PDB file of C-alpha atoms in Angstrom:
ATOM      1  CA  UNK A   1       0.000   0.000   0.000  1.00 57.00           C
ATOM      2  CA  UNK A   2       2.994   2.307   0.141  1.00 64.00           C
ATOM      3  CA  UNK A   3       4.970   3.863   2.965  1.00 74.00           C
ATOM      4  CA  UNK A   4       2.637   3.779   6.001  1.00 74.00           C
ATOM      5  CA  UNK A   5       3.370   7.317   7.149  1.00 73.00           C
ATOM      6  CA  UNK A   6       2.137   8.729   3.803  1.00 76.00           C
ATOM      7  CA  UNK A   7      -0.945   6.540   3.359  1.00 78.00           C
ATOM      8  CA  UNK A   8      -4.458   7.883   3.940  1.00 80.00           C
ATOM      9  CA  UNK A   9      -6.513   6.598   6.882  1.00 78.00           C
ATOM     10  CA  UNK A  10      -8.928   4.831   4.502  1.00 80.00           C
ATOM     11  CA  UNK A  11      -6.127   2.856   2.891  1.00 81.00           C
ATOM     12  CA  UNK A  12      -4.577   2.003   6.257  1.00 78.00           C
ATOM     13  CA  UNK A  13      -7.906   0.749   7.571  1.00 77.00           C
ATOM     14  CA  UNK A  14      -8.658  -1.145   4.358  1.00 80.00           C
ATOM     15  CA  UNK A  15     -11.991   0.646   3.971  1.00 79.00           C
ATOM     16  CA  UNK A  16     -11.293   2.462   0.709  1.00 79.00           C
ATOM     17  CA  UNK A  17     -13.795   2.187  -2.109  1.00 82.00           C
ATOM     18  CA  UNK A  18     -12.267   1.902  -5.564  1.00 84.00           C
ATOM     19  CA  UNK A  19     -14.078   4.834  -7.133  1.00 87.00           C
ATOM     20  CA  UNK A  20     -12.689   8.106  -8.411  1.00 86.00           C
ATOM     21  CA  UNK A  21     -13.996  10.241  -5.530  1.00 83.00           C
ATOM     22  CA  UNK A  22     -12.537   7.982  -2.844  1.00 82.00           C
ATOM     23  CA  UNK A  23      -9.177   7.755  -4.582  1.00 83.00           C
ATOM     24  CA  UNK A  24      -9.062  11.540  -5.009  1.00 83.00           C
ATOM     25  CA  UNK A  25      -9.659  11.937  -1.256  1.00 81.00           C
ATOM     26  CA  UNK A  26      -6.672   9.678  -0.603  1.00 82.00           C
ATOM     27  CA  UNK A  27      -4.560  11.761  -2.966  1.00 83.00           C
ATOM     28  CA  UNK A  28      -5.581  14.998  -1.233  1.00 81.00           C
ATOM     29  CA  UNK A  29      -4.637  13.514   2.154  1.00 79.00           C
ATOM     30  CA  UNK A  30      -1.226  12.560   0.787  1.00 80.00           C
ATOM     31  CA  UNK A  31      -0.863  16.043  -0.728  1.00 81.00           C
ATOM     32  CA  UNK A  32      -1.278  17.390   2.804  1.00 78.00           C
ATOM     33  CA  UNK A  33       1.598  15.153   3.909  1.00 76.00           C
ATOM     34  CA  UNK A  34       3.750  16.508   1.064  1.00 78.00           C
ATOM     35  CA  UNK A  35       2.892  20.099   2.067  1.00 74.00           C
ATOM     36  CA  UNK A  36       3.870  19.286   5.660  1.00 71.00           C
ATOM     37  CA  UNK A  37       7.192  17.839   4.500  1.00 72.00           C
ATOM     38  CA  UNK A  38       7.898  20.958   2.416  1.00 71.00           C
ATOM     39  CA  UNK A  39       6.866  23.258   5.250  1.00 65.00           C
ATOM     40  CA  UNK A  40       9.118  21.466   7.710  1.00 64.00           C
ATOM     41  CA  UNK A  41      12.160  22.237   5.559  1.00 64.00           C
ATOM     42  CA  UNK A  42      11.845  26.018   5.870  1.00 58.00           C
ATOM     43  CA  UNK A  43      12.696  28.523   8.559  1.00 58.00           C
ATOM     44  CA  UNK A  44      10.293  31.406   9.073  1.00 56.00           C
ATOM     45  CA  UNK A  45      11.008  34.515  11.100  1.00 58.00           C
ATOM     46  CA  UNK A  46      14.142  32.835  12.488  1.00 60.00           C
ATOM     47  CA  UNK A  47      12.096  29.986  13.998  1.00 57.00           C
ATOM     48  CA  UNK A  48      13.066  26.425  13.205  1.00 60.00           C
ATOM     49  CA  UNK A  49       9.959  24.467  12.215  1.00 58.00           C
ATOM     50  CA  UNK A  50      11.632  21.399  13.691  1.00 62.00           C
ATOM     51  CA  UNK A  51      10.537  22.860  17.023  1.00 61.00           C
ATOM     52  CA  UNK A  52       6.977  22.122  15.871  1.00 58.00           C
ATOM     53  CA  UNK A  53       8.012  18.591  14.983  1.00 61.00           C
ATOM     54  CA  UNK A  54       9.467  18.205  18.472  1.00 61.00           C
ATOM     55  CA  UNK A  55       5.950  18.530  19.888  1.00 56.00           C
ATOM     56  CA  UNK A  56       4.805  15.654  17.679  1.00 58.00           C
ATOM     57  CA  UNK A  57       7.871  13.602  18.603  1.00 65.00           C
ATOM     58  CA  UNK A  58       6.876  13.943  22.250  1.00 64.00           C
ATOM     59  CA  UNK A  59       3.417  12.569  21.472  1.00 58.00           C
ATOM     60  CA  UNK A  60       4.951   9.619  19.622  1.00 62.00           C
ATOM     61  CA  UNK A  61       7.188   8.896  22.627  1.00 69.00           C
ATOM     62  CA  UNK A  62       4.205   9.009  24.983  1.00 67.00           C
ATOM     63  CA  UNK A  63       2.385   6.513  22.760  1.00 62.00           C
ATOM     64  CA  UNK A  64       5.552   4.394  22.488  1.00 65.00           C
ATOM     65  CA  UNK A  65       5.574   4.628  18.681  1.00 62.00           C
ATOM     66  CA  UNK A  66       8.337   5.033  16.110  1.00 62.00           C
ATOM     67  CA  UNK A  67       8.462   8.449  14.428  1.00 60.00           C
ATOM     68  CA  UNK A  68      10.998   7.540  11.738  1.00 67.00           C
ATOM     69  CA  UNK A  69       9.534   4.350  10.317  1.00 73.00           C
ATOM     70  CA  UNK A  70       6.106   3.732  11.807  1.00 74.00           C
ATOM     71  CA  UNK A  71       4.385   0.486  10.911  1.00 79.00           C
ATOM     72  CA  UNK A  72       0.868   0.284   9.480  1.00 77.00           C
ATOM     73  CA  UNK A  73      -0.411  -0.621  12.962  1.00 79.00           C
ATOM     74  CA  UNK A  74       1.371   2.362  14.550  1.00 76.00           C
ATOM     75  CA  UNK A  75      -0.059   4.739  11.942  1.00 75.00           C
ATOM     76  CA  UNK A  76      -3.539   3.340  12.582  1.00 73.00           C
ATOM     77  CA  UNK A  77      -3.097   4.089  16.287  1.00 72.00           C
ATOM     78  CA  UNK A  78      -2.159   7.695  15.559  1.00 68.00           C
ATOM     79  CA  UNK A  79      -4.799   8.357  12.926  1.00 68.00           C
ATOM     80  CA  UNK A  80      -7.625   6.683  14.805  1.00 66.00           C
ATOM     81  CA  UNK A  81      -6.838   7.771  18.353  1.00 57.00           C
ATOM     82  CA  UNK A  82      -9.939   7.264  20.458  1.00 53.00           C
ATOM     83  CA  UNK A  83      -9.133  10.294  22.579  1.00 53.00           C
ATOM     84  CA  UNK A  84      -9.299  13.274  20.231  1.00 52.00           C
ATOM     85  CA  UNK A  85      -7.386  15.370  22.782  1.00 54.00           C
ATOM     86  CA  UNK A  86      -4.361  13.118  22.164  1.00 52.00           C
ATOM     87  CA  UNK A  87      -4.478  13.466  18.382  1.00 50.00           C
ATOM     88  CA  UNK A  88      -1.900  15.966  17.091  1.00 51.00           C
ATOM     89  CA  UNK A  89      -3.545  19.172  15.918  1.00 54.00           C
ATOM     90  CA  UNK A  90      -1.359  20.991  13.435  1.00 56.00           C
ATOM     91  CA  UNK A  91      -3.284  24.197  13.833  1.00 51.00           C
ATOM     92  CA  UNK A  92      -2.660  24.484  17.569  1.00 56.00           C
ATOM     93  CA  UNK A  93       0.988  23.447  17.238  1.00 53.00           C
ATOM     94  CA  UNK A  94       1.781  26.056  14.595  1.00 54.00           C
ATOM     95  CA  UNK A  95      -0.360  28.733  16.217  1.00 55.00           C
ATOM     96  CA  UNK A  96       1.676  28.312  19.377  1.00 59.00           C
ATOM     97  CA  UNK A  97       4.518  29.923  17.427  1.00 56.00           C
ATOM     98  CA  UNK A  98       2.193  32.769  16.322  1.00 58.00           C
ATOM     99  CA  UNK A  99       3.461  32.801  12.746  1.00 57.00           C
ATOM    100  CA  UNK A 100       1.140  34.589  10.318  1.00 60.00           C
ATOM    101  CA  UNK A 101       3.173  33.264   7.394  1.00 59.00           C
ATOM    102  CA  UNK A 102       1.958  29.741   8.231  1.00 60.00           C
ATOM    103  CA  UNK A 103      -1.742  30.590   8.294  1.00 67.00           C
ATOM    104  CA  UNK A 104      -2.531  29.774   4.658  1.00 67.00           C
ATOM    105  CA  UNK A 105      -0.587  26.517   4.547  1.00 67.00           C
ATOM    106  CA  UNK A 106      -2.026  25.437   7.898  1.00 67.00           C
ATOM    107  CA  UNK A 107      -5.528  25.962   6.509  1.00 71.00           C
ATOM    108  CA  UNK A 108      -4.639  23.928   3.415  1.00 71.00           C
ATOM    109  CA  UNK A 109      -3.167  21.141   5.556  1.00 68.00           C
ATOM    110  CA  UNK A 110      -6.266  21.006   7.730  1.00 69.00           C
ATOM    111  CA  UNK A 111      -8.494  20.810   4.659  1.00 72.00           C
ATOM    112  CA  UNK A 112      -6.358  18.025   3.168  1.00 67.00           C
ATOM    113  CA  UNK A 113      -6.544  15.952   6.352  1.00 62.00           C
ATOM    114  CA  UNK A 114     -10.305  16.237   6.969  1.00 62.00           C
TER     115      UNK A 114
END
């Protein structure tokens, strides 16, 4: 199915329908992952975006999961967390840095991952 960390929740869960609309939704989710990867390579207003990633790394440690090469099962745990308060929220993480330059891409990421 591909690299687990880039696969949509529907594909990970095996619930994807093989129609154009469903496959497009998977592609949009993956596009959000690509945007995140691009965003994490830049420095804005002298702030290292890796500081944002640190917050996610902490969550992965708490859940005892691998950040570098998560398995399909580990990705399912993260994507389908029963407690929504434990699920990483990009918006709140990036807003904690109060960077206006991120606002548009954060909105796009949130739309891609809905």
